[in-house]
mmCIF file of C-alpha atoms and ligand atoms in Angstrom:
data_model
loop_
_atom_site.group_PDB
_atom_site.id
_atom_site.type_symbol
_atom_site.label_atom_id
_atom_site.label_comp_id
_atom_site.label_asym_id
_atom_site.label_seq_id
_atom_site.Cartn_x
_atom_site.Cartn_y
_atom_site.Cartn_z
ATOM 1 C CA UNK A 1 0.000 0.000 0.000
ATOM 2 C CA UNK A 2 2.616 2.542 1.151
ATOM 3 C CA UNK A 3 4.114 1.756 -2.253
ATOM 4 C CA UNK A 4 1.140 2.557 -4.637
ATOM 5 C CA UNK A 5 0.831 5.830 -2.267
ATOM 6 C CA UNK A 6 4.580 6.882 -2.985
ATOM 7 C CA UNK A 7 3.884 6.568 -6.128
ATOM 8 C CA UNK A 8 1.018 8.613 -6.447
ATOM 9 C CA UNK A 9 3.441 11.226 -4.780
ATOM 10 C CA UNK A 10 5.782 11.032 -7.197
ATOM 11 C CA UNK A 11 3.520 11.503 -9.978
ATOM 12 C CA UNK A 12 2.036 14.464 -8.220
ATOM 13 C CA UNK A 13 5.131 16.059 -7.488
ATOM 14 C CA UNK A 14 6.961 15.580 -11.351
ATOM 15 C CA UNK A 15 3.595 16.236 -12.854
ATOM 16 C CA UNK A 16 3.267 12.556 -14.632
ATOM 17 C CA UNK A 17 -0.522 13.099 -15.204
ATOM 18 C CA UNK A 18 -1.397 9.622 -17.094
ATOM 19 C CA UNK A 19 0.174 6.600 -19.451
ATOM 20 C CA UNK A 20 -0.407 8.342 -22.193
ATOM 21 C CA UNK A 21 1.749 11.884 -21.347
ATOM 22 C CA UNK A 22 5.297 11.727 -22.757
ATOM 23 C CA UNK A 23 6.393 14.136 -19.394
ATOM 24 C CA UNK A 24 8.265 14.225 -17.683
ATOM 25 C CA UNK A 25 10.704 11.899 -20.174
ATOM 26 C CA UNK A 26 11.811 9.748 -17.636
ATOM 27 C CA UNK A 27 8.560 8.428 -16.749
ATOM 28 C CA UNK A 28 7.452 8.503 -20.350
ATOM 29 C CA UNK A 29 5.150 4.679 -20.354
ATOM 30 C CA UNK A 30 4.745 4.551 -16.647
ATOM 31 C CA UNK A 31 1.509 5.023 -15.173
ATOM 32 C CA UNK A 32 0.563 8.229 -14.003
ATOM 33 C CA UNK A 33 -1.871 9.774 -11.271
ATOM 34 C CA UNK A 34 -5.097 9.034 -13.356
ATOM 35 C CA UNK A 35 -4.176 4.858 -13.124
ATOM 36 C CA UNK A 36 -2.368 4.785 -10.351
ATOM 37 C CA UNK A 37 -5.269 6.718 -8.172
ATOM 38 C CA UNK A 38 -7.843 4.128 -9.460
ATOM 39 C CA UNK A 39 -6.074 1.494 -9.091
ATOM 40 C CA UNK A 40 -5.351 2.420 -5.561
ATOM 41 C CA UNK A 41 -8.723 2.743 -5.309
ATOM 42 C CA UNK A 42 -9.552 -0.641 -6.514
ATOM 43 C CA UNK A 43 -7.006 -2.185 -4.439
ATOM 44 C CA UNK A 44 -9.252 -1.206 -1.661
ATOM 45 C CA UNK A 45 -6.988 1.404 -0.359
ATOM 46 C CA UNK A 46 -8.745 4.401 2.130
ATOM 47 C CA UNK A 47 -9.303 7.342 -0.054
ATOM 48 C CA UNK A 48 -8.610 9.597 2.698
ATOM 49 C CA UNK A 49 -5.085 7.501 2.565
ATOM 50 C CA UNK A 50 -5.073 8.623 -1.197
ATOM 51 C CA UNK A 51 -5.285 12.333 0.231
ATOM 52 C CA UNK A 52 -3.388 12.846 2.553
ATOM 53 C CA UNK A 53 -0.268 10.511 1.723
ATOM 54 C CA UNK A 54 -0.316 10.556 -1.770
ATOM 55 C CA UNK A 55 -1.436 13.866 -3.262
ATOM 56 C CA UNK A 56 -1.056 16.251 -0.483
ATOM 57 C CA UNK A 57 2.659 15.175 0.056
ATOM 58 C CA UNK A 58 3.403 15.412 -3.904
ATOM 59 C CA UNK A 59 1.749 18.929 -3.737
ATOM 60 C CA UNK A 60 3.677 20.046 -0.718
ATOM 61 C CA UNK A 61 7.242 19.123 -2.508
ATOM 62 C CA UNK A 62 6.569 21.211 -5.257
ATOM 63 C CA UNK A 63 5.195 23.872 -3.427
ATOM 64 C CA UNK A 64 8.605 23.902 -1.428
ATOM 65 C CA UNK A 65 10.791 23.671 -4.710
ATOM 66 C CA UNK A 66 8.548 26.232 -6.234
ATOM 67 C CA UNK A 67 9.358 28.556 -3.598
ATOM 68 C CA UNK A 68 13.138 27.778 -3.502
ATOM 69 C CA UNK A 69 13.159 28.500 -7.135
ATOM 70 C CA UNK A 70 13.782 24.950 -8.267
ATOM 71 C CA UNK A 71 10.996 24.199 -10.608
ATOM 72 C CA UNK A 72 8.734 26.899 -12.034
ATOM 73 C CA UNK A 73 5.292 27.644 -13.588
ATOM 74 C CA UNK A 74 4.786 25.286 -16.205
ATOM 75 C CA UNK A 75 6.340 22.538 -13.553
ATOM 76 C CA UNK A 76 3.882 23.689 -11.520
ATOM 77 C CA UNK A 77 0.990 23.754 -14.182
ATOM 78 C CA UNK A 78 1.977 19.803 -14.697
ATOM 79 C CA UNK A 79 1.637 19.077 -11.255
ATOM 80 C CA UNK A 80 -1.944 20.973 -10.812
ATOM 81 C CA UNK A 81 -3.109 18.916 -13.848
ATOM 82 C CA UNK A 82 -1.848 15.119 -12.410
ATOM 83 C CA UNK A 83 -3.533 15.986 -8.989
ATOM 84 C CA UNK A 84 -6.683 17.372 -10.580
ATOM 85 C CA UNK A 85 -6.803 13.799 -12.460
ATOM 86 C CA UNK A 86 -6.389 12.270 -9.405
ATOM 87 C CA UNK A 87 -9.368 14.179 -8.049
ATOM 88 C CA UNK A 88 -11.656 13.296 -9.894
ATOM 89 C CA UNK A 89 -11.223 9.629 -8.842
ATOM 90 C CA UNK A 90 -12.088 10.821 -4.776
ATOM 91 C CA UNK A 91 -14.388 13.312 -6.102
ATOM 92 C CA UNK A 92 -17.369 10.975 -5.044
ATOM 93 C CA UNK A 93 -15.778 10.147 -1.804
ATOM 94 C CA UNK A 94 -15.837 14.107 -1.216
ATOM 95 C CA UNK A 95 -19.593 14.287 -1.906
ATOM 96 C CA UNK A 96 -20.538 11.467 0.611
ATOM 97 C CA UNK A 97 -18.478 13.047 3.550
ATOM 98 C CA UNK A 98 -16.310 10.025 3.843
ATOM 99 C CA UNK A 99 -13.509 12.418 2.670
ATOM 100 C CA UNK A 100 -13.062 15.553 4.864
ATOM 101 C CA UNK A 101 -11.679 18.347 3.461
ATOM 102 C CA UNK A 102 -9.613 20.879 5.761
ATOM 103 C CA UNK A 103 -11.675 23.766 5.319
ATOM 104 C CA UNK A 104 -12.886 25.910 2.600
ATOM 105 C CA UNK A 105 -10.509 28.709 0.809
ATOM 106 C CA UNK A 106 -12.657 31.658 -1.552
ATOM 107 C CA UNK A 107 -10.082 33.048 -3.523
ATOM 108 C CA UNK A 108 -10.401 35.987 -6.023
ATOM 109 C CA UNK A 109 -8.572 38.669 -8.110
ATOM 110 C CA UNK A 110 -9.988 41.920 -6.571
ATOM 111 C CA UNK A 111 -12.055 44.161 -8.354
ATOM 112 C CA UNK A 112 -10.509 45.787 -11.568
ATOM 113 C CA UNK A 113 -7.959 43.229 -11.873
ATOM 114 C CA UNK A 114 -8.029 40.805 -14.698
ATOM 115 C CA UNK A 115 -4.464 39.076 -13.903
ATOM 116 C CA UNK A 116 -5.074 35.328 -12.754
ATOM 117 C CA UNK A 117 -2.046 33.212 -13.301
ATOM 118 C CA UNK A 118 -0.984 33.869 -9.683
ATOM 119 C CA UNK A 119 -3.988 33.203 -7.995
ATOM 120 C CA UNK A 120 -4.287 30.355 -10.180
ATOM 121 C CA UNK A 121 -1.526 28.493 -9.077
ATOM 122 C CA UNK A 122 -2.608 29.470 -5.141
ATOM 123 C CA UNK A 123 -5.786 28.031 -5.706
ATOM 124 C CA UNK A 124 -4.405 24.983 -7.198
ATOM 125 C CA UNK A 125 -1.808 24.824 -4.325
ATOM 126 C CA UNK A 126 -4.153 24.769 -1.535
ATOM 127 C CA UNK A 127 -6.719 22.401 -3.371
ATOM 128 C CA UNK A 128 -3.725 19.971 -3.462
ATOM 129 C CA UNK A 129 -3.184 20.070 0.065
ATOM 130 C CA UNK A 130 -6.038 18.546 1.195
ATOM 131 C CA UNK A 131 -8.458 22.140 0.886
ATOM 132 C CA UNK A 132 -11.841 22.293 -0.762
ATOM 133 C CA UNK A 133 -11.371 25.765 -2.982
ATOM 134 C CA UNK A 134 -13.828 28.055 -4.123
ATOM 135 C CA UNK A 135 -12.534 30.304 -6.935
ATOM 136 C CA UNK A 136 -14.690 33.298 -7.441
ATOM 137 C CA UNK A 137 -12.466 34.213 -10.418
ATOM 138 C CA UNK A 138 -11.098 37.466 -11.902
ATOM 139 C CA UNK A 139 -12.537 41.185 -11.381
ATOM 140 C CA UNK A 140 -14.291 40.310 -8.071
ATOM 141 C CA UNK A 141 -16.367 43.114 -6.081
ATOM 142 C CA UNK A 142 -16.544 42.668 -1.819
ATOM 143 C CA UNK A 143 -20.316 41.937 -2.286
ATOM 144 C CA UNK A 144 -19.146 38.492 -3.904
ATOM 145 C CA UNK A 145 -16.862 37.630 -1.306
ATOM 146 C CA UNK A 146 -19.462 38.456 1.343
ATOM 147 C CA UNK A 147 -22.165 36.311 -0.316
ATOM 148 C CA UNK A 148 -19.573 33.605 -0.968
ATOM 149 C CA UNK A 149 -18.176 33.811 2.620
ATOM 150 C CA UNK A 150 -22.090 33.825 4.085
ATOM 151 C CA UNK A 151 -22.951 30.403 1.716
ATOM 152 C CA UNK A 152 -19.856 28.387 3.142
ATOM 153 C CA UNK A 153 -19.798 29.503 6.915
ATOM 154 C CA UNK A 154 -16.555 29.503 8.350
ATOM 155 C CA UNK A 155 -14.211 30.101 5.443
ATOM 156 C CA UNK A 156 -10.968 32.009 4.492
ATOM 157 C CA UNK A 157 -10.471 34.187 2.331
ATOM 158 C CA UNK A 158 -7.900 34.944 -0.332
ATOM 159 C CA UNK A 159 -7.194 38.164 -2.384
ATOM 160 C CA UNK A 160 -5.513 38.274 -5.120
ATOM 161 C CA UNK A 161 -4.012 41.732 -6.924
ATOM 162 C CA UNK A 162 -0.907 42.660 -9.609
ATOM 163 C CA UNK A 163 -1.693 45.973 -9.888
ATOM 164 C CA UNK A 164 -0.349 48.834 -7.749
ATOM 165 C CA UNK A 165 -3.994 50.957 -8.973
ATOM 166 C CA UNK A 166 -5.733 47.502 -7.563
ATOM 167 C CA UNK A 167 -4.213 46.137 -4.650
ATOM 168 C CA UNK A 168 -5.675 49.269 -2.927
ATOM 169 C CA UNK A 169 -9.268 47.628 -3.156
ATOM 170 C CA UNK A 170 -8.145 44.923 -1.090
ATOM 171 C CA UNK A 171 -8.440 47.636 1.696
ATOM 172 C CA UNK A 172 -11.971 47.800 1.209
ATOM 173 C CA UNK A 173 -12.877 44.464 0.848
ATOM 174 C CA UNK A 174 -11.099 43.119 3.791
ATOM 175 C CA UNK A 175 -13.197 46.408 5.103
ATOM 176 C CA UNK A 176 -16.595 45.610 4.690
ATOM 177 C CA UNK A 177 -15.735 41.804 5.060
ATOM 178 C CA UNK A 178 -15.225 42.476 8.615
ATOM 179 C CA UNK A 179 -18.170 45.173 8.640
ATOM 180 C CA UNK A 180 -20.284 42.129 7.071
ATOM 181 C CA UNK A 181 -18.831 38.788 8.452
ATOM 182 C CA UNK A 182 -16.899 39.721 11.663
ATOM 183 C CA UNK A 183 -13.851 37.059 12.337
ATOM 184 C CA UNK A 184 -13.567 36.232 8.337
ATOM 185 C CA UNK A 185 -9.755 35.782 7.867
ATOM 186 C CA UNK A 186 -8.528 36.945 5.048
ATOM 187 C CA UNK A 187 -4.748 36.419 3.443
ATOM 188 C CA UNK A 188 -4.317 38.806 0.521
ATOM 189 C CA UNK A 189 -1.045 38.175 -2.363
ATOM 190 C CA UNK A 190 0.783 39.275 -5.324
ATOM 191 C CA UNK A 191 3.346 40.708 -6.771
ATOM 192 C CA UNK A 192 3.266 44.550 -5.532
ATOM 193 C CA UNK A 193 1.345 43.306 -2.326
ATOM 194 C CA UNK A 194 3.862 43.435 0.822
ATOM 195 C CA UNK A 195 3.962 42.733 4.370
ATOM 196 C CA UNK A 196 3.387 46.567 5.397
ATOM 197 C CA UNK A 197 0.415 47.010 3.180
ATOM 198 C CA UNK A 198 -0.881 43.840 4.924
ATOM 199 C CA UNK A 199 -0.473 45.534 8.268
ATOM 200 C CA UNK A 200 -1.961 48.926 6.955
ATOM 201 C CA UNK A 201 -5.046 47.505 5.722
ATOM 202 C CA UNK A 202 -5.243 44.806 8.533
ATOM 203 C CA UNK A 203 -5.633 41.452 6.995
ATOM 204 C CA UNK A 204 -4.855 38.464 8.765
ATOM 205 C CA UNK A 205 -2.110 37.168 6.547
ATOM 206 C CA UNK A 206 0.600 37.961 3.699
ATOM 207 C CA UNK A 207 2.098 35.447 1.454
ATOM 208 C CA UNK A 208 4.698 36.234 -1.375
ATOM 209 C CA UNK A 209 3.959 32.683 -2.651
ATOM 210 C CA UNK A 210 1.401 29.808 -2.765
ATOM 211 C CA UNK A 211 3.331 27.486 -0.093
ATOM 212 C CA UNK A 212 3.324 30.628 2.273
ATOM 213 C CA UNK A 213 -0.648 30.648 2.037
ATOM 214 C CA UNK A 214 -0.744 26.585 2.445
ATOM 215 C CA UNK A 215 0.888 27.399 5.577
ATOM 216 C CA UNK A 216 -0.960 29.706 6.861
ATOM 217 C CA UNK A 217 -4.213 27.573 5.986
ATOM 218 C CA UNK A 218 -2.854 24.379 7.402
ATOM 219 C CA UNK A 219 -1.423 26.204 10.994
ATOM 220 C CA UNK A 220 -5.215 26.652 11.745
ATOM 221 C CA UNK A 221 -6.294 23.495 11.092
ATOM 222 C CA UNK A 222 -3.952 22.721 14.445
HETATM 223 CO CO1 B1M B 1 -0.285 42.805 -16.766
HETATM 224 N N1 B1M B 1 0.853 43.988 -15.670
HETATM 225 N N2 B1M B 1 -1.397 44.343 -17.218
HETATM 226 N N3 B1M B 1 -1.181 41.571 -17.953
HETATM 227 N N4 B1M B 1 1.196 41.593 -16.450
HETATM 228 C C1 B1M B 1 1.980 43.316 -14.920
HETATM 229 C C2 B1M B 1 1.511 42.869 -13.535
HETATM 230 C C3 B1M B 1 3.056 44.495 -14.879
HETATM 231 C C4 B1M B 1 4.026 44.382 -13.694
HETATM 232 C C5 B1M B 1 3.796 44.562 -16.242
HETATM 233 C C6 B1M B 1 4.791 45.704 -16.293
HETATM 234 O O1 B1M B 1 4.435 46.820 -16.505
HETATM 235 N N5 B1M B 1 6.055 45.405 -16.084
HETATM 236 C C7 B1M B 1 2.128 45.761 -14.833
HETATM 237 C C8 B1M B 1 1.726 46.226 -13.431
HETATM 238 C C9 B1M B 1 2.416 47.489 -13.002
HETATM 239 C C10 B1M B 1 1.988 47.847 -11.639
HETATM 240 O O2 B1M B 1 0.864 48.098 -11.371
HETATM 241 N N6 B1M B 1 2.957 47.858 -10.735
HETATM 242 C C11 B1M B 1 0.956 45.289 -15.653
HETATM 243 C C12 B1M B 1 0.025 46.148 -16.310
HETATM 244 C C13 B1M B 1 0.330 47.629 -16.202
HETATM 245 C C14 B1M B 1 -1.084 45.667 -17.016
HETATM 246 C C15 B1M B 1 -2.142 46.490 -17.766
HETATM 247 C C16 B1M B 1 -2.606 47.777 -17.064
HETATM 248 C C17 B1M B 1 -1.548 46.782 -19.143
HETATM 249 C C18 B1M B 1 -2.400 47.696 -20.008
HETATM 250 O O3 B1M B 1 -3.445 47.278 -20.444
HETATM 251 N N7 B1M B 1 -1.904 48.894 -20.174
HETATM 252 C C19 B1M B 1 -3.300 45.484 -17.933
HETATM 253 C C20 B1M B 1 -4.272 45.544 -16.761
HETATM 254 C C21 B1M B 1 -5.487 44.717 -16.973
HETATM 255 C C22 B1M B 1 -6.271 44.618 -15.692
HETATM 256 O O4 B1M B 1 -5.958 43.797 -14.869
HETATM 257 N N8 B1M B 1 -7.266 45.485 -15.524
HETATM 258 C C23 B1M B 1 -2.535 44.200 -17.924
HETATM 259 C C24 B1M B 1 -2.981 43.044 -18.581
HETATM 260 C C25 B1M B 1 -2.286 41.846 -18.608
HETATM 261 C C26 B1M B 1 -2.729 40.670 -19.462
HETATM 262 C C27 B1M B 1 -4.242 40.476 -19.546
HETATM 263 C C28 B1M B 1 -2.191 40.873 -20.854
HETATM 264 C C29 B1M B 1 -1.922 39.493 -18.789
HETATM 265 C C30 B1M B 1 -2.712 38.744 -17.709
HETATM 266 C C31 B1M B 1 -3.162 37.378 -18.178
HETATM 267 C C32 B1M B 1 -3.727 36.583 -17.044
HETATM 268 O O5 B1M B 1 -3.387 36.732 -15.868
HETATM 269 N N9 B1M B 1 -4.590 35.687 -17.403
HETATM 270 C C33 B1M B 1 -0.797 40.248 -18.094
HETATM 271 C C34 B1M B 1 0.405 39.641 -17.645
HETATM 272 C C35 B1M B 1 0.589 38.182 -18.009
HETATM 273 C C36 B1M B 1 1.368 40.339 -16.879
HETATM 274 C C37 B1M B 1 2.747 39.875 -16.426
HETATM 275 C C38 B1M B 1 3.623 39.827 -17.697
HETATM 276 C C39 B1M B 1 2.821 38.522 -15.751
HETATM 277 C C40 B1M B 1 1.925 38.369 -14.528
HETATM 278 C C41 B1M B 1 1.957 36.926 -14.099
HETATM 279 O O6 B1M B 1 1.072 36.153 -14.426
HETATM 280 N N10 B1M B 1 3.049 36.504 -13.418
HETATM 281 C C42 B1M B 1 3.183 41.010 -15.419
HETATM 282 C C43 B1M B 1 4.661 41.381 -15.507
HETATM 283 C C44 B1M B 1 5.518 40.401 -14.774
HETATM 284 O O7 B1M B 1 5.190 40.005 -13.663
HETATM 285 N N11 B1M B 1 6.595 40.049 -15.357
HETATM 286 C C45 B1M B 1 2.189 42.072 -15.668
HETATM 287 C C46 B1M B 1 3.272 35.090 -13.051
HETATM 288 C C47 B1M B 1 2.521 34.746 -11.759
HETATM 289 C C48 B1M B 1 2.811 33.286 -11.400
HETATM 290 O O8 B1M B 1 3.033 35.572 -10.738
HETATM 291 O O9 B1M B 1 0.830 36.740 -10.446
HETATM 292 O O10 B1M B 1 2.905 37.510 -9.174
HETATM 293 P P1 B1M B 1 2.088 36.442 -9.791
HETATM 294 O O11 B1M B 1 1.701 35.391 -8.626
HETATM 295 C C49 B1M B 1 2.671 34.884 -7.722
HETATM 296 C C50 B1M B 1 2.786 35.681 -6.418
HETATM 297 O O12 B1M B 1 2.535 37.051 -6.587
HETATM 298 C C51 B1M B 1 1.850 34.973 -5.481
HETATM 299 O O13 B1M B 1 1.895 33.625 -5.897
HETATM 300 C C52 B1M B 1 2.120 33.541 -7.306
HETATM 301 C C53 B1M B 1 3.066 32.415 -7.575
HETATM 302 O O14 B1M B 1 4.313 32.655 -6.953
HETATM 303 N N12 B1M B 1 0.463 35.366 -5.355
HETATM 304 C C54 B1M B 1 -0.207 35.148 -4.189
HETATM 305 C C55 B1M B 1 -0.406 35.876 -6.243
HETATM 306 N N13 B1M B 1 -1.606 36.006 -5.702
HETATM 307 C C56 B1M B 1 -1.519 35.549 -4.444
HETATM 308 C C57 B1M B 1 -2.494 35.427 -3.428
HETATM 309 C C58 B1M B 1 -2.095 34.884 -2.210
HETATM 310 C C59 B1M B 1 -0.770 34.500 -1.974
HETATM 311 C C60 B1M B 1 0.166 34.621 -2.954
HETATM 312 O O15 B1M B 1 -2.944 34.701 -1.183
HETATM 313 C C61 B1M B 1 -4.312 34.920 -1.382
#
């Protein structure tokens, strides 16, 4: 068992999606996360098992050697695609509870931003370890978040901005999320974002990268 799991790792973490994908080239034949995550499955292994020692753990390495610069986007991209294969084998496991997931992440590009590879790649990052995600897209207004964070009780929220015009409306969205849902915690990114604008506007959390915001997520889960 701990074998087929490792394996499921592996694929997760060098983004070997199926059979059929020539990538990476030294895995070109092999099964990838699509069989192996059946076939794990059909081998009577706990889907919860699946989770949290087989795709979480392959998630979490890239995460770590995205952050130290070792792999990059498209790496990344390949890694996001094998797990969301994998997915869709526990999907049903999910539905009927017998899966938890951690908690629930809404993430969003703020209002008047239309830049999404970044948040993206969060969203992907924190759906991979072990999070159910709920991506309100690009161009999002406060009154979304609100309804979004009313509908799923209990949730965190992520803001997403790459513009220096637009990262000033996370002020007031973090603003009337805590007029509207007091105790929402929100964790705002991207690339002008810093650690002193997180302080000024008083969200709960910073992150320069996706790992950061796993982090975060996961130390309240403790
Ligand atoms: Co835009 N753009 N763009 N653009 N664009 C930038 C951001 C810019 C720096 C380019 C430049 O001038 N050098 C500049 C911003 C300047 C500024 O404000 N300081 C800029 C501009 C000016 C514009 C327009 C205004 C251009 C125009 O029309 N005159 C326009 C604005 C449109 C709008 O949003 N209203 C515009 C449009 C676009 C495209 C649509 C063409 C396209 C976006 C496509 C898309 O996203 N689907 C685009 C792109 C691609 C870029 C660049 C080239 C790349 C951005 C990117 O995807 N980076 C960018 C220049 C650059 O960065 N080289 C640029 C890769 C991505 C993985 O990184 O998003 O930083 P990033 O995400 C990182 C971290 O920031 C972090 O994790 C990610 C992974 O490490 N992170 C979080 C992000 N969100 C997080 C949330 C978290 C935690 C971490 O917690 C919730």
């Amino acid at each position: 068992m701990e074998e087929i799991l490792q394996q499921i790792a592996n694929c997760i973490e060098f983004g070997k999606t199926d059979k059929a994908s020539p990538y990476p080239p030294d895995m070109k034949g092999m099964d990838g996360a699509d069989e192996l995550t059946r076939l794990a499955l059909d081998n009577g292994i706990n889907p919860s098992d699946i989770l949290s020692q087989g795709l979480i753990p392959g998630m979490e390495k890239i995460g770590i050697k995205f952050r130290q610069n070792k792999v990059f986007v498209p790496q990344v991209l390949m890694s996001a695609r094998a797990m969301n294969l994998a997915m869709k084998h526990l999907k049903p496991y999910f539905r009927s509870g017998e899966v938890k997931r951690k908690g629930t992440f809404i993430i969003g590009t703020v209002v008047g931003d239309l830049h999404d590879i970044g948040k993206n790649l969060v969203s992907m990052m924190v759906e991979g370890n072990g999070w159910e995600v709920i991506d309100l897209g690009i161009d999002v207004k406060a009154e979304k978040f609100i309804a979004a964070v009313r509908e799923h009780t209990g949730s965190v929220v992520g803001l997403s901005a790459l513009l220096t015009t637009t990262m000033v409306n996370m002020e007031s969205i973090v603003k009337h999320l805590r007029d509207e849902v007091p105790g929402t915690r929100v964790i705002i990114g991207g690339a002008p974002v810093t650690e002193g604008f997180r302080e000024k506007i008083g969200a709960d959390f910073y992150s320069s990268d996706p790992q950061g915001a796993v982090e975060y997520l996961n130390g309240l889960t403790e």
